[in-house]
Short mmCIF file of C-alpha atoms and ligand atoms in Angstrom, two decimals:
data_model
loop_
_atom_site.label_atom_id
_atom_site.label_comp_id
_atom_site.label_asym_id
_atom_site.label_seq_id
_atom_site.Cartn_x
_atom_site.Cartn_y
_atom_site.Cartn_z
CA UNK A 143 -107.44 71.74 -235.21
CA UNK A 144 -105.38 69.25 -236.87
CA UNK A 145 -103.12 69.38 -238.57
CA UNK A 146 -102.25 72.65 -236.64
CA UNK A 147 -102.65 71.19 -233.34
CA UNK A 148 -100.64 67.96 -233.03
CA UNK A 149 -100.47 67.20 -228.88
CA UNK A 150 -97.56 64.30 -230.14
CA UNK A 151 -95.09 67.35 -229.69
CA UNK A 152 -94.82 67.27 -226.33
CA UNK A 153 -94.67 63.52 -226.11
CA UNK A 154 -91.70 63.45 -228.39
CA UNK A 155 -88.51 62.41 -225.92
CA UNK A 156 -88.30 61.69 -222.06
CA UNK A 157 -86.80 65.29 -221.30
CA UNK A 158 -90.28 66.86 -222.59
CA UNK A 159 -92.69 64.51 -221.22
CA UNK A 160 -91.02 65.00 -218.02
CA UNK A 161 -91.48 69.04 -218.34
CA UNK A 162 -95.19 67.96 -218.59
CA UNK A 163 -96.09 65.31 -216.29
CA UNK A 164 -98.95 66.20 -214.26
CA UNK A 165 -98.27 64.01 -211.84
CA UNK A 166 -94.94 63.11 -209.80
CA UNK A 167 -94.53 60.34 -206.68
CA UNK A 168 -92.47 60.76 -204.00
CA UNK A 169 -91.87 58.45 -201.14
CA UNK A 170 -93.10 61.14 -199.04
CA UNK A 171 -96.75 60.30 -200.33
CA UNK A 172 -96.08 56.47 -199.06
CA UNK A 173 -97.60 55.36 -195.72
CA UNK A 174 -96.08 51.33 -195.59
CA UNK A 175 -98.12 48.68 -193.41
CA UNK A 176 -96.89 46.21 -190.93
CA UNK A 177 -97.85 43.62 -189.25
CA UNK A 178 -97.34 43.38 -185.41
CA UNK A 179 -97.45 39.72 -184.05
CA UNK A 180 -95.91 38.43 -180.17
CA UNK A 181 -93.12 36.26 -180.03
CA UNK A 182 -89.74 37.25 -180.93
CA UNK A 183 -87.95 36.96 -184.30
CA UNK A 184 -90.37 35.96 -185.61
CA UNK A 185 -90.99 36.85 -189.75
CA UNK A 186 -93.16 34.89 -191.38
CA UNK A 187 -94.76 35.74 -194.68
CA UNK A 188 -97.67 36.21 -195.94
CA UNK A 189 -98.93 33.56 -198.13
CA UNK A 190 -100.96 36.18 -199.94
CA UNK A 191 -99.04 39.10 -200.37
CA UNK A 192 -95.80 37.69 -200.68
CA UNK A 193 -92.74 40.18 -199.91
CA UNK A 194 -95.54 41.16 -196.69
CA UNK A 195 -94.78 39.49 -193.41
CA UNK A 196 -95.87 39.15 -190.12
CA UNK A 197 -93.34 40.43 -187.23
CA UNK A 198 -92.32 40.28 -183.54
CA UNK A 199 -91.53 43.71 -182.36
CA UNK A 200 -88.24 43.21 -182.70
CA UNK A 201 -88.12 42.01 -186.52
CA UNK A 202 -90.37 45.39 -186.70
CA UNK A 203 -88.05 47.27 -185.87
CA UNK A 204 -85.36 45.74 -188.30
CA UNK A 205 -87.96 46.58 -191.19
CA UNK A 206 -89.12 50.19 -190.17
CA UNK A 207 -85.24 51.28 -190.34
CA UNK A 208 -85.51 49.46 -193.79
CA UNK A 209 -88.69 51.43 -194.55
CA UNK A 210 -87.01 55.22 -193.64
CA UNK A 211 -84.05 55.21 -194.92
CA UNK A 212 -86.47 53.93 -198.31
CA UNK A 213 -87.61 57.75 -197.37
CA UNK A 214 -90.52 56.63 -196.56
CA UNK A 215 -91.85 58.44 -193.63
CA UNK A 216 -94.29 56.58 -192.10
CA UNK A 217 -95.96 53.43 -191.46
CA UNK A 218 -99.59 52.46 -190.04
CA UNK A 219 -99.59 49.22 -187.30
CA UNK A 220 -101.78 46.34 -187.33
CA UNK A 221 -101.49 44.31 -184.44
CA UNK A 222 -102.56 40.33 -184.10
CA UNK A 223 -102.33 39.53 -180.43
CA UNK A 224 -101.60 35.88 -178.87
CA UNK A 225 -104.71 35.54 -177.79
CA UNK A 226 -108.21 37.12 -178.87
CA UNK A 227 -111.62 37.53 -177.02
CA UNK A 228 -115.45 38.30 -177.43
CA UNK A 229 -114.81 41.95 -176.84
CA UNK A 230 -110.80 42.40 -177.74
CA UNK A 231 -109.29 43.25 -174.75
CA UNK A 232 -105.99 42.86 -176.39
CA UNK A 233 -106.99 46.20 -178.66
CA UNK A 234 -106.37 48.40 -175.40
CA UNK A 235 -103.90 46.41 -173.60
CA UNK A 236 -100.91 48.43 -172.50
CA UNK A 237 -98.80 46.40 -172.70
CA UNK A 238 -100.49 45.13 -176.15
CA UNK A 239 -98.61 43.83 -179.79
CA UNK A 240 -98.94 47.50 -180.85
CA UNK A 241 -98.37 49.47 -177.88
CA UNK A 242 -95.07 47.69 -177.58
CA UNK A 243 -94.71 48.66 -181.52
CA UNK A 244 -94.96 51.63 -181.15
CA UNK A 245 -92.77 52.59 -178.28
CA UNK A 246 -89.81 50.27 -179.62
CA UNK A 247 -90.21 52.37 -182.88
CA UNK A 248 -90.71 55.43 -181.64
CA UNK A 249 -87.00 55.01 -179.50
CA UNK A 250 -85.45 52.70 -182.47
CA UNK A 251 -86.66 54.66 -185.10
CA UNK A 252 -87.11 58.16 -183.40
CA UNK A 253 -87.61 59.77 -187.19
CA UNK A 254 -90.37 57.79 -188.61
CA UNK A 255 -94.23 58.87 -188.18
CA UNK A 256 -96.14 55.77 -186.50
CA UNK A 257 -99.77 55.85 -187.05
CA UNK A 258 -101.97 53.26 -185.94
CA UNK A 259 -105.34 51.54 -187.23
CA UNK A 260 -107.77 52.21 -184.73
CA UNK A 261 -110.18 48.80 -184.94
CA UNK A 262 -111.44 45.36 -182.82
CA UNK A 263 -111.26 42.81 -186.14
CA UNK A 264 -107.73 41.56 -185.31
CA UNK A 265 -108.24 41.44 -181.55
CA UNK A 266 -112.20 39.84 -181.27
CA UNK A 267 -112.40 36.04 -181.75
CA UNK A 268 -115.57 36.37 -183.96
CA UNK A 269 -113.45 38.86 -185.95
CA UNK A 270 -116.29 41.55 -186.48
CA UNK A 271 -115.28 44.91 -186.14
CA UNK A 272 -117.12 45.13 -182.61
CA UNK A 273 -119.32 44.31 -179.65
CA UNK A 274 -121.33 41.40 -180.45
CA UNK A 275 -125.33 41.91 -179.36
CA UNK A 276 -127.54 39.26 -180.63
CA UNK A 277 -125.90 38.35 -183.71
CA UNK A 278 -125.45 41.93 -184.79
CA UNK A 279 -122.32 44.84 -184.55
CA UNK A 280 -123.41 47.29 -181.64
CA UNK A 281 -122.46 50.61 -183.33
CA UNK A 282 -122.35 52.32 -179.61
CA UNK A 283 -120.94 50.59 -177.21
CA UNK A 284 -118.38 49.96 -179.99
CA UNK A 285 -117.21 53.41 -179.33
CA UNK A 286 -115.90 53.16 -175.94
CA UNK A 287 -113.82 50.18 -177.48
CA UNK A 288 -112.47 52.13 -179.62
CA UNK A 289 -111.80 55.04 -178.18
CA UNK A 290 -110.24 53.08 -175.20
CA UNK A 291 -107.28 51.91 -178.01
CA UNK A 292 -106.90 55.09 -179.47
CA UNK A 293 -106.08 56.59 -176.38
CA UNK A 294 -103.83 53.68 -175.25
CA UNK A 295 -102.25 54.56 -178.57
CA UNK A 296 -101.14 57.58 -178.15
CA UNK A 297 -100.14 56.57 -174.98
CA UNK A 298 -97.56 54.11 -175.90
CA UNK A 299 -96.42 57.04 -178.98
CA UNK A 300 -98.67 57.16 -181.76
CA UNK A 301 -97.87 60.27 -183.73
CA UNK A 302 -101.12 59.71 -185.46
CA UNK A 303 -104.77 57.09 -184.85
CA UNK A 304 -106.39 55.71 -188.15
CA UNK A 305 -110.12 54.51 -186.94
CA UNK A 306 -110.71 51.72 -190.10
CA UNK A 307 -113.79 50.33 -188.04
CA UNK A 308 -117.52 52.56 -189.91
CA UNK A 309 -118.95 52.64 -186.68
CA UNK A 310 -120.83 55.63 -186.62
CA UNK A 311 -119.23 58.79 -184.27
CA UNK A 312 -115.96 57.10 -184.08
CA UNK A 313 -114.25 59.96 -185.16
CA UNK A 314 -116.01 62.55 -182.24
CA UNK A 315 -115.59 59.68 -179.99
CA UNK A 316 -112.05 59.12 -180.24
CA UNK A 317 -111.56 62.67 -180.77
CA UNK A 318 -112.99 63.82 -177.14
CA UNK A 319 -110.91 60.54 -175.51
CA UNK A 320 -107.75 61.70 -176.19
CA UNK A 321 -108.77 65.58 -175.86
CA UNK A 322 -109.58 64.18 -171.82
CA UNK A 323 -106.46 62.20 -171.90
CA UNK A 324 -104.60 65.80 -172.84
CA UNK A 325 -103.76 64.40 -176.70
CA UNK A 326 -104.95 67.75 -177.88
CA UNK A 327 -102.16 67.05 -181.01
CA UNK A 328 -102.81 63.65 -181.98
CA UNK A 329 -104.50 63.52 -185.16
CA UNK A 330 -107.19 61.12 -186.73
CA UNK A 331 -107.21 60.06 -190.40
CA UNK A 332 -110.28 58.03 -190.67
CA UNK A 333 -111.00 55.29 -192.90
CA UNK A 334 -114.05 57.69 -193.45
CA UNK A 335 -115.43 56.20 -197.27
CA UNK A 336 -114.26 52.67 -196.75
CA UNK A 337 -116.50 50.08 -198.45
CA UNK A 338 -117.59 46.48 -198.21
CA UNK A 339 -114.96 45.08 -200.18
CA UNK A 340 -113.94 41.47 -201.01
CA UNK A 341 -110.72 43.25 -201.85
CA UNK A 342 -109.23 42.38 -198.39
CA UNK A 343 -109.34 39.09 -198.53
CA UNK A 344 -105.61 38.52 -198.77
CA UNK A 345 -105.28 41.29 -195.57
CA UNK A 346 -107.85 39.19 -193.63
CA UNK A 347 -105.42 36.26 -193.69
CA UNK A 348 -102.69 38.13 -192.82
CA UNK A 349 -104.36 40.01 -189.59
CA UNK A 350 -106.00 36.42 -189.18
CA UNK A 351 -109.61 38.35 -189.36
CA UNK A 352 -112.09 36.95 -191.25
CA UNK A 353 -115.41 36.89 -189.26
CA UNK A 354 -116.20 33.88 -188.19
CA UNK A 355 -120.23 34.45 -189.13
CA UNK A 356 -122.24 37.16 -191.59
CA UNK A 357 -119.85 39.39 -193.30
CA UNK A 358 -119.59 43.04 -193.19
CA UNK A 359 -121.88 44.37 -195.10
CA UNK A 360 -123.82 45.92 -192.08
CA UNK A 361 -121.35 48.68 -191.09
CA UNK A 362 -118.70 48.95 -194.14
CA UNK A 363 -120.39 50.91 -197.44
CA UNK A 364 -121.71 49.46 -200.58
CA UNK A 365 -119.24 49.61 -203.44
CA UNK A 366 -122.34 51.12 -205.52
CA UNK A 367 -122.74 54.28 -203.92
CA UNK A 368 -120.85 56.92 -204.84
CA UNK A 369 -123.22 59.91 -202.91
CA UNK A 370 -122.71 58.34 -200.01
CA UNK A 371 -118.92 58.83 -199.62
CA UNK A 372 -119.29 62.08 -199.82
CA UNK A 373 -121.99 62.09 -196.76
CA UNK A 374 -119.45 59.95 -194.88
CA UNK A 375 -116.30 62.22 -195.17
CA UNK A 376 -118.65 65.38 -194.45
CA UNK A 377 -119.68 64.05 -190.82
CA UNK A 378 -116.07 62.77 -190.37
CA UNK A 379 -115.07 66.29 -190.86
CA UNK A 380 -117.24 67.42 -188.73
CA UNK A 381 -116.46 65.44 -186.13
CA UNK A 382 -112.59 66.44 -186.65
CA UNK A 383 -110.87 64.45 -188.77
CA UNK A 384 -107.39 65.48 -189.39
CA UNK A 385 -107.12 63.19 -192.57
CA UNK A 386 -109.87 61.23 -194.67
CA UNK A 387 -109.21 58.34 -196.73
CA UNK A 388 -110.74 56.35 -199.31
CA UNK A 389 -110.41 52.61 -199.30
CA UNK A 390 -110.26 50.83 -201.67
CA UNK A 391 -107.86 52.95 -204.27
CA UNK A 392 -107.84 51.18 -208.08
CA UNK A 393 -111.53 51.12 -208.22
CA UNK A 394 -112.52 53.45 -205.86
CA UNK A 395 -110.94 56.62 -208.20
CA UNK A 396 -114.56 58.57 -208.56
CA UNK A 397 -114.81 58.66 -205.21
CA UNK A 398 -110.79 60.09 -204.53
CA UNK A 399 -111.89 62.70 -207.44
CA UNK A 400 -114.81 63.57 -205.01
CA UNK A 401 -113.37 64.04 -202.44
CA UNK A 402 -110.78 66.05 -203.06
CA UNK A 403 -113.16 68.23 -204.63
CA UNK A 404 -115.54 68.62 -201.93
CA UNK A 405 -113.01 68.37 -199.40
CA UNK A 406 -109.48 70.89 -197.78
CA UNK A 407 -108.27 67.89 -195.62
CA UNK A 408 -105.86 66.03 -197.00
CA UNK A 409 -107.55 63.07 -199.01
CA UNK A 410 -105.58 59.45 -198.05
CA UNK A 411 -106.20 56.39 -200.81
CA UNK A 412 -105.84 52.55 -199.49
CA UNK A 413 -103.76 50.57 -202.10
CA UNK A 414 -105.39 47.74 -200.27
CA UNK A 415 -104.03 43.93 -199.97
CA UNK A 416 -106.25 42.31 -202.83
CA UNK A 417 -104.87 44.77 -205.44
CA UNK A 418 -101.13 44.10 -203.90
CA UNK A 419 -102.07 40.47 -204.93
CA UNK A 420 -103.79 40.72 -207.71
CA UNK A 421 -100.54 42.57 -209.53
CA UNK A 422 -98.01 40.03 -207.56
CA UNK A 423 -99.91 37.15 -208.89
CA UNK A 424 -100.52 38.46 -212.74
CA UNK A 425 -96.83 39.25 -212.63
CA UNK A 426 -95.76 35.96 -211.43
CA UNK A 427 -96.97 34.23 -214.17
CA UNK A 428 -95.15 36.70 -216.33
CA UNK A 429 -98.49 38.34 -217.59
CA UNK A 430 -97.13 41.70 -216.78
CA UNK A 431 -94.71 43.92 -216.28
CA UNK A 432 -94.63 44.07 -212.22
CA UNK A 433 -93.10 47.52 -212.14
CA UNK A 434 -94.51 49.51 -214.42
CA UNK A 435 -98.24 48.51 -213.57
CA UNK A 436 -97.08 48.75 -209.97
CA UNK A 437 -95.99 52.81 -210.79
CA UNK A 438 -99.18 52.98 -213.07
CA UNK A 439 -101.35 51.98 -210.06
CA UNK A 440 -99.82 54.14 -207.43
CA UNK A 441 -99.29 57.62 -210.16
CA UNK A 442 -103.43 56.64 -210.90
CA UNK A 443 -104.20 57.14 -207.40
CA UNK A 444 -102.25 60.54 -207.22
CA UNK A 445 -103.69 61.95 -209.67
CA UNK A 446 -107.07 61.18 -209.00
CA UNK A 447 -106.58 63.01 -206.48
CA UNK A 448 -104.79 61.26 -202.92
CA UNK A 449 -102.13 63.18 -201.35
CA UNK A 450 -101.39 60.35 -199.26
CA UNK A 451 -101.32 56.54 -200.20
CA UNK A 452 -101.55 52.69 -198.06
CA UNK A 453 -99.68 50.77 -200.42
CA UNK A 454 -97.46 47.38 -200.04
CA UNK A 455 -95.67 48.79 -202.99
CA UNK A 456 -94.35 51.54 -200.66
CA UNK A 457 -90.77 49.79 -200.63
CA UNK A 458 -90.03 48.82 -204.04
CA UNK A 459 -91.73 52.10 -205.31
CA UNK A 460 -89.67 54.28 -203.19
CA UNK A 461 -86.76 51.86 -204.80
CA UNK A 462 -87.98 53.06 -207.99
CA UNK A 463 -87.92 56.89 -207.40
CA UNK A 464 -85.00 56.76 -205.47
CA UNK A 465 -82.73 54.98 -208.55
C1 PBG B 641 -109.81 46.80 -190.47
C2 PBG B 641 -108.80 46.64 -191.42
C3 PBG B 641 -108.60 45.93 -192.88
C4 PBG B 641 -108.32 46.55 -193.56
C5 PBG B 641 -107.57 47.46 -193.20
N1 PBG B 641 -107.85 47.78 -191.84
C6 PBG B 641 -110.11 44.77 -193.15
C7 PBG B 641 -111.48 44.91 -192.88
O1 PBG B 641 -112.09 45.69 -193.09
O2 PBG B 641 -111.66 43.60 -193.40
C8 PBG B 641 -107.90 46.03 -194.88
C9 PBG B 641 -106.26 46.64 -195.60
C10 PBG B 641 -106.28 46.02 -196.99
O3 PBG B 641 -106.83 44.85 -197.39
O4 PBG B 641 -105.22 45.77 -196.85
N2 PBG B 641 -111.15 47.14 -190.12
#
């Protein structure tokens, strides 16, 4: 006890702090989200997500080169198709925006690890993550569409697929479909514990995927539930997930920590759009130090147990880490 024990001894100077630091970030930890749209030479900034863009395939390639040159190994692709319909057919169109972007990226930035978001909401006219019957998202018919989407991404050359829809049984359905098509080596990163969160607001502007009626609470998790996250993760593990994700991240650090403790798969966390936009907005107002808050947020997600962080801050943080 004091005065014998003085924890401040190990905080006395940057060198000793560096030596005893428990958590360190690296650009290797980051997965950078990119929004692919149709057309050529399109680069439209997303109003609620400063520094993030909807980009056509040609611009995505340029952008991905920059991302890769910063030491970030991976991107995750979201598609904004030219046309949306009831069943989201753009999701599994071999000439869809994401499929085109995958081919271009694998050709032009060969070292880059390309992950794709597998979900229907960006492609359906109603903005829900699956097939609608009588005003409700029907689980089992949706599985078939998700499986088709995943296989079509794999055919285009995706290195990994990441289902974000929260339908029951989708990891197994996707695993089976991938295997049946010869894609045994394509891993699945499942959005295993994905909550029905208001922090997705800016993303829905970016992906133009706001539900046209109702909300996503009949398939995404209730933010009040902690044990249920373990159940979701265990189910995905049994169904063959290779990496499990918790989403959002900042307000779900307890969930990240639980998942890390109970499951030996790599754990990913999604530092979502609203978490990014809040920091950007407060920084713009001069209320916080953007760089320090960004690094603190990312460090806390890693400290909680995330091995991988999907984040719109990836480039900014990599620049700080590379200095
Ligand atoms: C698609 C999907 C969403 C996000 C990732 N994949 C939106 C949603 O579920 O409404 C959110 C990402 C973010 O907010 O940054 N289902």
